[in-house]
XYZ file of C-alpha atoms in Angstrom:
413
model
C 4.127 69.707 30.501
C 7.443 70.098 28.650
C 7.858 69.847 24.897
C 9.993 66.716 25.252
C 7.421 64.957 27.432
C 4.680 65.855 24.962
C 6.696 64.359 22.122
C 7.388 61.217 24.150
C 3.694 60.783 24.841
C 2.958 61.497 21.203
C 5.394 58.778 20.172
C 3.677 56.333 22.482
C 0.355 56.971 20.797
C 1.611 56.913 17.253
C 1.356 60.674 16.899
C 3.473 63.619 17.934
C 4.006 67.210 16.880
C 5.973 66.395 13.733
C 3.164 64.342 12.199
C 0.523 67.026 12.673
C -0.380 68.908 9.497
C -0.585 72.550 10.495
C -3.428 73.298 8.111
C -5.564 70.309 9.138
C -7.282 71.817 12.174
C -8.350 75.123 10.572
C -9.326 73.256 7.394
C -11.503 70.795 9.302
C -13.103 73.659 11.222
C -14.070 75.287 7.922
C -15.248 72.074 6.270
C -17.348 71.026 9.268
C -19.157 74.372 9.204
C -19.777 74.157 5.467
C -20.572 70.422 5.275
C -23.005 70.418 8.204
C -24.474 73.759 7.183
C -25.198 72.748 3.582
C -25.809 68.993 3.625
C -27.707 68.923 6.935
C -29.078 72.279 8.082
C -30.213 73.619 4.711
C -32.865 70.911 4.376
C -35.190 71.930 7.251
C -35.078 75.499 5.939
C -35.907 74.487 2.364
C -38.316 71.619 2.997
C -41.477 73.770 3.254
C -40.613 75.372 -0.098
C -39.830 71.942 -1.594
C -43.209 70.506 -0.637
C -45.087 73.643 -1.700
C -43.395 73.807 -5.099
C -43.571 70.100 -5.956
C -46.661 68.892 -4.161
C -44.655 66.023 -2.681
C -45.832 64.957 0.802
C -43.786 66.437 3.638
C -43.584 62.962 5.131
C -41.924 61.640 1.974
C -39.332 64.409 1.758
C -38.521 64.164 5.459
C -38.253 60.381 5.170
C -35.743 60.824 2.344
C -33.618 63.044 4.567
C -33.849 60.573 7.445
C -32.842 57.768 5.087
C -29.654 59.696 4.405
C -28.912 59.767 8.139
C -29.489 56.018 8.430
C -27.208 55.361 5.436
C -24.614 57.579 7.105
C -24.791 55.521 10.288
C -24.351 52.212 8.473
C -21.664 53.443 6.092
C -19.739 54.951 8.998
C -18.637 51.475 10.099
C -16.865 50.808 6.809
C -15.533 54.356 6.618
C -13.991 53.938 10.066
C -12.042 50.871 8.972
C -10.676 52.703 5.935
C -9.673 55.669 8.077
C -7.699 53.461 10.456
C -5.645 52.080 7.569
C -5.306 54.977 5.139
C -6.089 58.205 6.940
C -8.657 60.902 6.195
C -7.486 62.612 2.990
C -8.935 60.272 0.354
C -12.046 59.479 2.380
C -12.977 63.069 3.137
C -12.108 64.384 -0.325
C -14.216 61.669 -1.972
C -16.973 62.396 0.533
C -16.955 66.062 -0.474
C -17.308 65.102 -4.129
C -20.188 62.753 -3.268
C -21.832 65.532 -1.283
C -21.757 67.860 -4.273
C -23.099 65.172 -6.628
C -25.861 64.230 -4.192
C -27.063 67.830 -3.915
C -27.084 68.154 -7.705
C -29.284 65.048 -7.873
C -31.576 66.422 -5.166
C -31.833 69.773 -6.965
C -32.685 68.147 -10.279
C -34.967 65.400 -8.924
C -38.099 65.150 -11.103
C -39.900 62.898 -8.648
C -39.766 61.504 -5.116
C -37.784 58.294 -5.941
C -34.932 60.312 -7.464
C -35.107 62.723 -4.519
C -34.766 59.749 -2.173
C -31.816 58.393 -4.193
C -30.085 61.760 -3.902
C -30.404 61.743 -0.120
C -29.220 58.138 0.096
C -26.049 59.237 -1.709
C -25.846 62.227 0.622
C -25.781 59.736 3.500
C -22.535 58.296 2.141
C -21.164 61.833 1.934
C -22.155 62.515 5.540
C -20.373 59.370 6.722
C -17.183 60.495 4.958
C -17.189 64.195 5.878
C -19.037 64.842 9.138
C -17.707 64.594 12.689
C -16.689 60.914 12.765
C -13.899 61.071 10.133
C -12.778 64.474 11.425
C -12.602 63.067 14.953
C -10.616 60.063 13.729
C -8.094 62.323 11.993
C -7.637 64.617 14.968
C -7.454 61.765 17.463
C -4.612 60.051 15.580
C -2.722 63.239 14.687
C -3.188 65.147 17.941
C -3.110 62.430 20.626
C -2.516 62.764 23.550
C -3.788 66.369 23.288
C -6.729 65.433 21.094
C -9.441 66.762 23.437
C -8.310 70.319 22.723
C -8.404 69.738 18.953
C -11.784 67.993 19.142
C -13.187 70.864 21.192
C -12.010 73.424 18.628
C -13.556 71.591 15.677
C -16.881 71.018 17.471
C -17.005 74.685 18.459
C -16.642 75.506 14.779
C -19.188 72.872 13.777
C -21.663 74.415 16.190
C -21.678 77.526 13.988
C -22.993 75.612 10.978
C -26.659 76.347 11.638
C -25.869 79.914 12.702
C -24.182 80.597 9.363
C -26.121 78.502 6.870
C -29.707 78.545 8.117
C -29.991 82.323 7.551
C -27.914 82.128 4.352
C -30.139 79.379 2.966
C -33.256 81.365 3.870
C -31.835 84.469 2.185
C -31.076 82.520 -0.991
C -34.532 80.949 -0.950
C -36.101 84.423 -0.798
C -34.638 85.173 -4.240
C -34.251 81.737 -5.839
C -36.240 78.528 -6.168
C -35.312 75.703 -3.870
C -33.616 73.926 -6.792
C -31.434 76.906 -7.647
C -30.705 77.427 -3.951
C -29.341 73.879 -3.719
C -27.258 74.499 -6.853
C -25.658 77.564 -5.264
C -25.037 75.655 -2.026
C -23.515 72.747 -3.968
C -21.121 75.224 -5.573
C -20.087 76.543 -2.156
C -19.629 72.993 -0.877
C -17.400 72.137 -3.829
C -15.342 75.323 -3.633
C -14.595 75.020 0.085
C -14.502 71.364 1.079
C -12.948 69.547 -1.894
C -9.695 71.572 -2.013
C -9.534 71.872 1.772
C -9.679 68.115 2.285
C -7.384 67.372 -0.661
C -4.689 69.897 0.256
C -4.777 70.206 4.059
C -4.879 66.500 4.965
C -1.715 65.428 3.128
C 0.472 64.737 6.161
C 1.719 61.173 6.698
C -0.804 59.050 8.545
C 0.830 57.961 11.830
C 1.080 54.269 12.565
C -1.352 52.865 15.092
C 0.115 53.074 18.601
C 2.363 50.245 19.692
C 2.578 51.138 23.384
C -0.698 52.840 24.231
C -1.631 54.091 27.651
C -4.545 51.669 27.705
C -4.601 48.034 26.758
C -5.912 47.828 23.195
C -7.365 44.455 22.377
C -8.269 43.597 18.826
C -11.068 45.695 17.417
C -13.295 42.655 16.912
C -12.857 41.577 20.529
C -13.523 45.079 21.822
C -16.614 45.409 19.640
C -18.056 42.247 21.193
C -17.095 43.092 24.765
C -19.673 43.822 27.425
C -18.450 47.384 28.170
C -18.558 48.303 24.473
C -22.042 46.877 23.909
C -23.379 48.578 27.027
C -21.760 51.855 26.006
C -23.403 51.585 22.585
C -26.750 50.925 24.281
C -26.351 53.925 26.602
C -25.417 56.263 23.737
C -28.261 54.945 21.573
C -30.907 55.570 24.228
C -29.412 58.957 25.077
C -29.239 60.017 21.409
C -32.832 58.964 20.808
C -34.044 61.030 23.741
C -31.828 64.026 22.937
C -32.809 64.357 19.273
C -36.486 63.723 19.981
C -36.360 66.557 22.518
C -34.738 68.948 20.031
C -37.415 68.341 17.405
C -40.335 68.252 19.888
C -39.401 71.339 21.923
C -41.241 73.796 19.686
C -44.512 71.773 19.711
C -44.208 71.418 23.500
C -43.911 75.176 23.996
C -46.779 75.807 21.577
C -48.891 73.483 23.748
C -47.929 75.637 26.720
C -49.327 78.692 24.938
C -46.152 80.377 23.729
C -45.889 81.902 20.271
C -43.950 80.312 17.445
C -41.338 83.062 17.745
C -40.888 82.453 21.475
C -40.597 78.718 20.892
C -38.037 79.237 18.119
C -35.931 81.489 20.344
C -36.021 78.912 23.146
C -34.814 76.265 20.711
C -32.184 78.503 19.155
C -30.698 79.601 22.472
C -29.860 75.954 23.100
C -27.302 76.238 20.294
C -25.482 78.912 22.265
C -25.578 76.554 25.231
C -23.893 73.850 23.156
C -21.011 76.166 22.310
C -20.612 77.174 25.945
C -20.789 73.560 27.112
C -18.053 72.427 24.755
C -15.624 74.980 26.188
C -16.057 73.312 29.589
C -15.497 69.704 28.521
C -11.714 69.675 28.921
C -12.011 70.774 32.548
C -14.646 68.104 33.173
C -12.408 65.463 31.569
C -9.511 66.381 33.884
C -11.629 65.904 36.977
C -13.673 62.794 36.229
C -13.220 59.284 34.929
C -14.788 58.428 31.553
C -17.436 56.308 33.250
C -18.330 58.996 35.769
C -18.756 61.749 33.188
C -20.741 59.432 30.915
C -23.150 58.775 33.768
C -23.297 62.417 34.868
C -23.880 63.917 31.431
C -26.543 61.424 30.356
C -28.330 61.852 33.701
C -28.208 65.643 33.314
C -29.771 65.227 29.881
C -32.660 63.374 31.472
C -32.971 66.016 34.189
C -33.255 68.882 31.707
C -35.830 66.931 29.691
C -37.891 66.383 32.834
C -37.557 70.089 33.644
C -39.126 71.022 30.302
C -42.074 68.743 31.092
C -42.474 69.905 34.696
C -42.042 73.669 34.229
C -44.421 75.236 31.694
C -43.145 78.674 32.697
C -42.255 81.386 33.250
C -40.599 81.924 29.887
C -37.314 83.065 31.430
C -37.019 79.766 33.298
C -37.536 77.834 30.054
C -34.730 79.848 28.450
C -32.415 78.897 31.315
C -33.370 75.237 30.986
C -32.768 75.398 27.230
C -29.277 76.846 27.757
C -28.422 74.137 30.300
C -29.844 71.441 28.007
C -27.705 72.816 25.182
C -24.608 72.721 27.402
C -25.301 69.059 28.128
C -25.768 68.280 24.409
C -22.508 70.032 23.585
C -20.650 67.958 26.155
C -22.301 64.747 24.968
C -20.880 65.330 21.478
C -17.342 65.444 22.885
C -18.095 62.586 25.261
C -18.923 60.333 22.308
C -15.878 61.593 20.403
C -13.521 60.578 23.224
C -15.306 57.476 24.534
C -13.259 55.004 22.482
C -9.886 56.627 23.155
C -10.554 56.916 26.885
C -11.324 53.206 27.196
C -9.428 51.386 24.434
C -6.802 53.782 23.091
C -6.385 55.090 19.546
C -5.256 51.961 17.685
C -8.680 51.119 16.216
C -10.400 54.468 16.745
C -11.962 54.759 13.287
C -13.486 51.294 13.247
C -14.652 51.312 16.877
C -16.077 54.831 16.718
C -17.988 53.832 13.580
C -19.433 50.797 15.346
C -20.282 52.882 18.398
C -21.894 55.692 16.417
C -23.983 53.542 14.064
C -26.881 52.652 16.407
C -26.832 56.098 18.040
C -26.980 57.866 14.667
C -29.781 55.579 13.521
C -31.716 56.334 16.710
C -31.162 60.054 16.145
C -32.515 59.717 12.601
C -35.650 57.903 13.752
C -36.264 60.011 16.866
C -38.219 62.855 15.201
C -40.731 60.444 13.655
C -40.989 58.320 16.774
C -41.431 61.338 19.019
C -44.221 62.793 16.907
C -45.912 59.383 16.666
C -45.713 58.776 20.431
C -47.066 62.207 21.344
C -50.514 61.310 20.005
C -51.260 58.182 22.083
C -49.504 59.683 25.118
C -51.864 62.678 25.054
C -49.444 65.462 24.163
C -45.851 66.563 24.259
C -45.699 66.957 28.041
C -46.126 63.213 28.632
C -43.719 62.571 25.737
C -41.009 64.576 27.494
C -41.612 62.560 30.675
C -41.124 59.373 28.669
C -37.950 60.738 27.051
C -36.609 61.696 30.471
C -37.180 58.096 31.574
C -35.262 56.859 28.515
C -32.317 59.063 29.500
C -32.470 57.761 33.064
C -32.322 54.201 31.720
C -29.233 55.157 29.709
C -27.645 56.720 32.794
C -28.263 53.520 34.763
C -26.414 51.553 32.073
C -23.451 53.955 31.976
C -21.685 52.820 35.209
C -21.286 49.353 33.684
C -19.314 50.636 30.690
C -15.977 50.851 32.513
C -13.090 48.722 31.304
C -10.350 47.432 33.580
C -8.074 50.301 32.562
C -10.766 52.866 33.312
C -11.483 51.371 36.728
C -7.813 51.550 37.685
C -7.318 55.103 36.472
C -8.223 57.930 38.827
C -9.356 61.332 37.586
C -6.650 63.768 36.599
C -6.631 66.784 38.908
């Protein structure tokens, strides 16, 4: 593709090379690693120390964290509308400040109610700094080449646990959990606040006036049958996917593997996510949005069923974990591009917020629901069979999510 044709397509989508802030992509890569690593991944590392030091029930502390995820899902709808109108700089900078304040509250919490309040505030920070606002920024600035930018930032985001889980554990070996959160809050402030404030200053492009797809009003799209079915498919898929991630270690322990073996099987899935995301652009060129939605969700169900059906050997479980991780990595990018592929970029922030809200809520509730269901079902093997069935139901919904524009468009070869 020539430079002139790229600029013409960029003009048609309200973007183009000249409107792209050069520092935005590397800045968002850095802030996604730090934000996810500190606000999200530090908690499961520190929670055992929190409960041991305070005597608070593990259920209460975990519920506080899950409340933050639910708040993030609900707040994301409003954040999306603001992003569409004003761009990401103010939203993401304010979100970074809220993230720092929330961690200070969590670190200083004298009791469970204050701890819960801190995580509720952290939920607002998540809505303003995690993938959704970053995706909205890159989609508007980088369209029509946004898939490449989204892939880069999700590859970086995938390193968050790799970097911050060990770092958090190392800090916790020498500090209390409260002082560990104070150090992490300092890192969050030092990296994300200036990065968002300084790197996202480029003019916010106007919404596209001549998009490649017909873009009805956001309210009409949000009430349309394809949108509602897509939200249902993503919600069921997210519930199954996140329940699987949390329940994989207990499943392997049931099969007789050691905690270390189970942890390695779970961790290797992260490498699979990174690998899978590098393949998404090629998949997008060769399939329609509806086809890849169906394929990826169905593959998620297949890998879940494989975990239930194959208790060993251990090498086979590692292979299944890598493949499952590849599917999860692609599903992240699938959700990031679902709105643009079907309805264009005009209302991306608002529509992506609406689409993500039920899926994020399901992801927040999945760990509790999975653990609760495992008991009456008779173990984690039957639970994985049930979760595979949930993914199959989502895959059966996916073919009905095509819009008229998607049906008319053939895959790009």
